[in-house]
PDB file of C-alpha atoms in Angstrom:
ATOM      1  CA  MET A  25     -81.377  23.310-239.884  1.00 70.00           C
ATOM      2  CA  PRO A  26     -84.078  25.868-239.093  1.00 77.00           C
ATOM      3  CA  GLU A  27     -86.715  26.670-241.674  1.00 84.00           C
ATOM      4  CA  ARG A  28     -86.346  29.959-243.489  1.00 84.00           C
ATOM      5  CA  LEU A  29     -88.936  32.122-245.159  1.00 87.00           C
ATOM      6  CA  ILE A  30     -88.328  32.322-248.917  1.00 86.00           C
ATOM      7  CA  GLU A  31     -89.973  34.799-251.277  1.00 85.00           C
ATOM      8  CA  PHE A  32     -90.135  34.418-255.046  1.00 81.00           C
ATOM      9  CA  GLU A  33     -91.873  36.562-257.646  1.00 80.00           C
ATOM     10  CA  PHE A  34     -93.267  35.051-260.823  1.00 75.00           C
ATOM     11  CA  ALA A  35     -95.553  36.564-263.441  1.00 71.00           C
ATOM     12  CA  GLY A  36     -96.473  39.449-261.172  1.00 77.00           C
ATOM     13  CA  ASN A  37     -97.311  37.188-258.239  1.00 82.00           C
ATOM     14  CA  ARG A  38     -95.313  36.912-255.043  1.00 88.00           C
ATOM     15  CA  PHE A  39     -94.913  33.467-253.536  1.00 85.00           C
ATOM     16  CA  THR A  40     -93.787  32.848-249.984  1.00 89.00           C
ATOM     17  CA  PHE A  41     -92.816  29.484-248.590  1.00 86.00           C
ATOM     18  CA  ARG A  42     -90.661  27.907-245.911  1.00 89.00           C
ATOM     19  CA  ALA A  43     -87.627  25.715-246.576  1.00 87.00           C
ATOM     20  CA  ASP A  44     -84.976  24.092-244.437  1.00 89.00           C
ATOM     21  CA  LEU A  45     -82.331  24.111-247.167  1.00 86.00           C
ATOM     22  CA  PRO A  46     -78.900  25.720-246.841  1.00 87.00           C
ATOM     23  CA  GLU A  47     -78.712  29.366-247.918  1.00 84.00           C
ATOM     24  CA  GLU A  48     -76.425  28.559-250.874  1.00 89.00           C
ATOM     25  CA  GLU A  49     -78.843  25.930-252.186  1.00 90.00           C
ATOM     26  CA  ILE A  50     -81.808  28.281-251.933  1.00 86.00           C
ATOM     27  CA  GLU A  51     -79.887  30.988-253.797  1.00 87.00           C
ATOM     28  CA  GLU A  52     -78.909  28.504-256.514  1.00 92.00           C
ATOM     29  CA  ILE A  53     -82.518  27.354-256.905  1.00 89.00           C
ATOM     30  CA  LEU A  54     -83.847  30.919-257.099  1.00 86.00           C
ATOM     31  CA  ASP A  55     -81.118  31.895-259.595  1.00 90.00           C
ATOM     32  CA  TYR A  56     -81.995  28.871-261.738  1.00 93.00           C
ATOM     33  CA  LEU A  57     -85.695  29.756-261.691  1.00 88.00           C
ATOM     34  CA  GLU A  58     -84.903  33.390-262.492  1.00 87.00           C
ATOM     35  CA  GLU A  59     -82.812  32.280-265.480  1.00 90.00           C
ATOM     36  CA  LYS A  60     -85.659  30.078-266.713  1.00 90.00           C
ATOM     37  CA  LYS A  61     -88.137  32.887-266.106  1.00 85.00           C
ATOM     38  CA  LEU A  62     -86.056  35.273-268.245  1.00 86.00           C
ATOM     39  CA  GLY A  63     -86.341  32.769-271.089  1.00 85.00           C
ATOM     40  CA  LEU A  64     -90.117  33.228-270.976  1.00 80.00           C
ATOM     41  CA  ARG A  65     -90.002  36.992-271.547  1.00 77.00           C
ATOM     42  CA  GLY A  66     -90.813  36.536-275.242  1.00 75.00           C
ATOM     43  CA  LYS A  67     -94.049  34.814-274.257  1.00 72.00           C
ATOM     44  CA  ARG A  68     -95.715  37.782-272.583  1.00 70.00           C
ATOM     45  CA  ASN A  69     -99.106  36.945-274.073  1.00 82.00           C
ATOM     46  CA  LEU A  70     -99.356  33.874-271.826  1.00 81.00           C
ATOM     47  CA  SER A  71    -101.405  34.030-268.657  1.00 84.00           C
ATOM     48  CA  PRO A  72     -99.488  33.681-265.374  1.00 81.00           C
ATOM     49  CA  LEU A  73    -100.820  30.140-265.005  1.00 85.00           C
ATOM     50  CA  LYS A  74     -99.677  29.135-268.494  1.00 87.00           C
ATOM     51  CA  MET A  75     -96.288  30.757-267.880  1.00 85.00           C
ATOM     52  CA  ALA A  76     -95.960  28.740-264.681  1.00 86.00           C
ATOM     53  CA  VAL A  77     -96.843  25.545-266.552  1.00 90.00           C
ATOM     54  CA  VAL A  78     -94.276  26.315-269.283  1.00 90.00           C
ATOM     55  CA  LEU A  79     -91.659  26.958-266.592  1.00 90.00           C
ATOM     56  CA  LEU A  80     -92.608  23.712-264.863  1.00 92.00           C
ATOM     57  CA  LEU A  81     -92.290  21.775-268.131  1.00 95.00           C
ATOM     58  CA  GLU A  82     -88.879  23.304-268.855  1.00 94.00           C
ATOM     59  CA  VAL A  83     -87.636  22.448-265.364  1.00 95.00           C
ATOM     60  CA  ALA A  84     -89.011  18.910-265.732  1.00 97.00           C
ATOM     61  CA  ALA A  85     -87.274  18.554-269.118  1.00 97.00           C
ATOM     62  CA  ASP A  86     -83.978  19.646-267.536  1.00 97.00           C
ATOM     63  CA  TYR A  87     -84.506  17.127-264.742  1.00 98.00           C
ATOM     64  CA  VAL A  88     -85.204  14.239-267.140  1.00 98.00           C
ATOM     65  CA  ARG A  89     -82.177  15.149-269.280  1.00 98.00           C
ATOM     66  CA  LEU A  90     -79.881  15.382-266.255  1.00 98.00           C
ATOM     67  CA  LYS A  91     -81.251  12.144-264.815  1.00 98.00           C
ATOM     68  CA  GLY A  92     -80.395  10.393-268.089  1.00 98.00           C
ATOM     69  CA  GLU A  93     -76.910  11.920-268.152  1.00 98.00           C
ATOM     70  CA  TYR A  94     -76.382  10.857-264.530  1.00 98.00           C
ATOM     71  CA  ARG A  95     -77.436   7.284-265.343  1.00 98.00           C
ATOM     72  CA  LEU A  96     -75.051   7.114-268.318  1.00 98.00           C
ATOM     73  CA  LEU A  97     -72.161   8.533-266.290  1.00 98.00           C
ATOM     74  CA  SER A  98     -72.865   6.173-263.388  1.00 98.00           C
ATOM     75  CA  GLU A  99     -72.815   3.212-265.770  1.00 98.00           C
ATOM     76  CA  LYS A 100     -69.566   4.432-267.341  1.00 98.00           C
ATOM     77  CA  ILE A 101     -67.948   4.909-263.929  1.00 98.00           C
ATOM     78  CA  GLY A 102     -69.087   1.419-262.921  1.00 98.00           C
ATOM     79  CA  ARG A 103     -67.545  -0.094-266.058  1.00 98.00           C
ATOM     80  CA  GLU A 104     -64.305   1.829-265.523  1.00 98.00           C
ATOM     81  CA  ALA A 105     -64.131   0.776-261.864  1.00 98.00           C
ATOM     82  CA  THR A 106     -64.578  -2.869-262.887  1.00 97.00           C
ATOM     83  CA  ARG A 107     -61.932  -2.549-265.599  1.00 97.00           C
ATOM     84  CA  LEU A 108     -59.457  -0.909-263.210  1.00 97.00           C
ATOM     85  CA  SER A 109     -60.122  -3.499-260.524  1.00 96.00           C
ATOM     86  CA  ARG A 110     -59.386  -6.311-262.984  1.00 95.00           C
ATOM     87  CA  ALA A 111     -56.259  -4.557-264.230  1.00 93.00           C
ATOM     88  CA  ILE A 112     -54.994  -4.138-260.659  1.00 93.00           C
ATOM     89  CA  GLU A 113     -55.712  -7.801-259.890  1.00 91.00           C
ATOM     90  CA  GLU A 114     -53.775  -8.863-263.001  1.00 90.00           C
ATOM     91  CA  GLU A 115     -50.828  -6.648-262.068  1.00 89.00           C
ATOM     92  CA  LEU A 116     -50.795  -8.044-258.541  1.00 89.00           C
ATOM     93  CA  LYS A 117     -50.787 -11.596-259.945  1.00 86.00           C
ATOM     94  CA  CYS A 118     -47.840 -10.713-262.167  1.00 86.00           C
ATOM     95  CA  LEU A 119     -45.965  -9.347-259.178  1.00 84.00           C
ATOM     96  CA  GLY A 120     -46.737 -12.462-257.170  1.00 77.00           C
ATOM     97  CA  CYS A 121     -48.683 -10.524-254.584  1.00 68.00           C
ATOM     98  CA  ALA A 122     -52.000 -12.239-255.054  1.00 54.00           C
TER      99      ALA A 122
END
């Protein structure tokens, strides 16, 4: 996938970078950052650097929370898969198939 030029404005500064992500993913990322940025509007007295750090911390907090949720769901799916596998094996034994 070819690299694309991406532009993003934050705290009065324009940032330009290149990314080789799909268009939909880039749009989703920029929308997410814009949503987070809107949450900072009440903190206008912060310098652009401090606003960027607050945004970074909020994004990191979301990441850590989602990583924990993913781990819990993966463990639950693993337990359910094991339970279903055992149940299927028992049913097959009852039917004389195994």
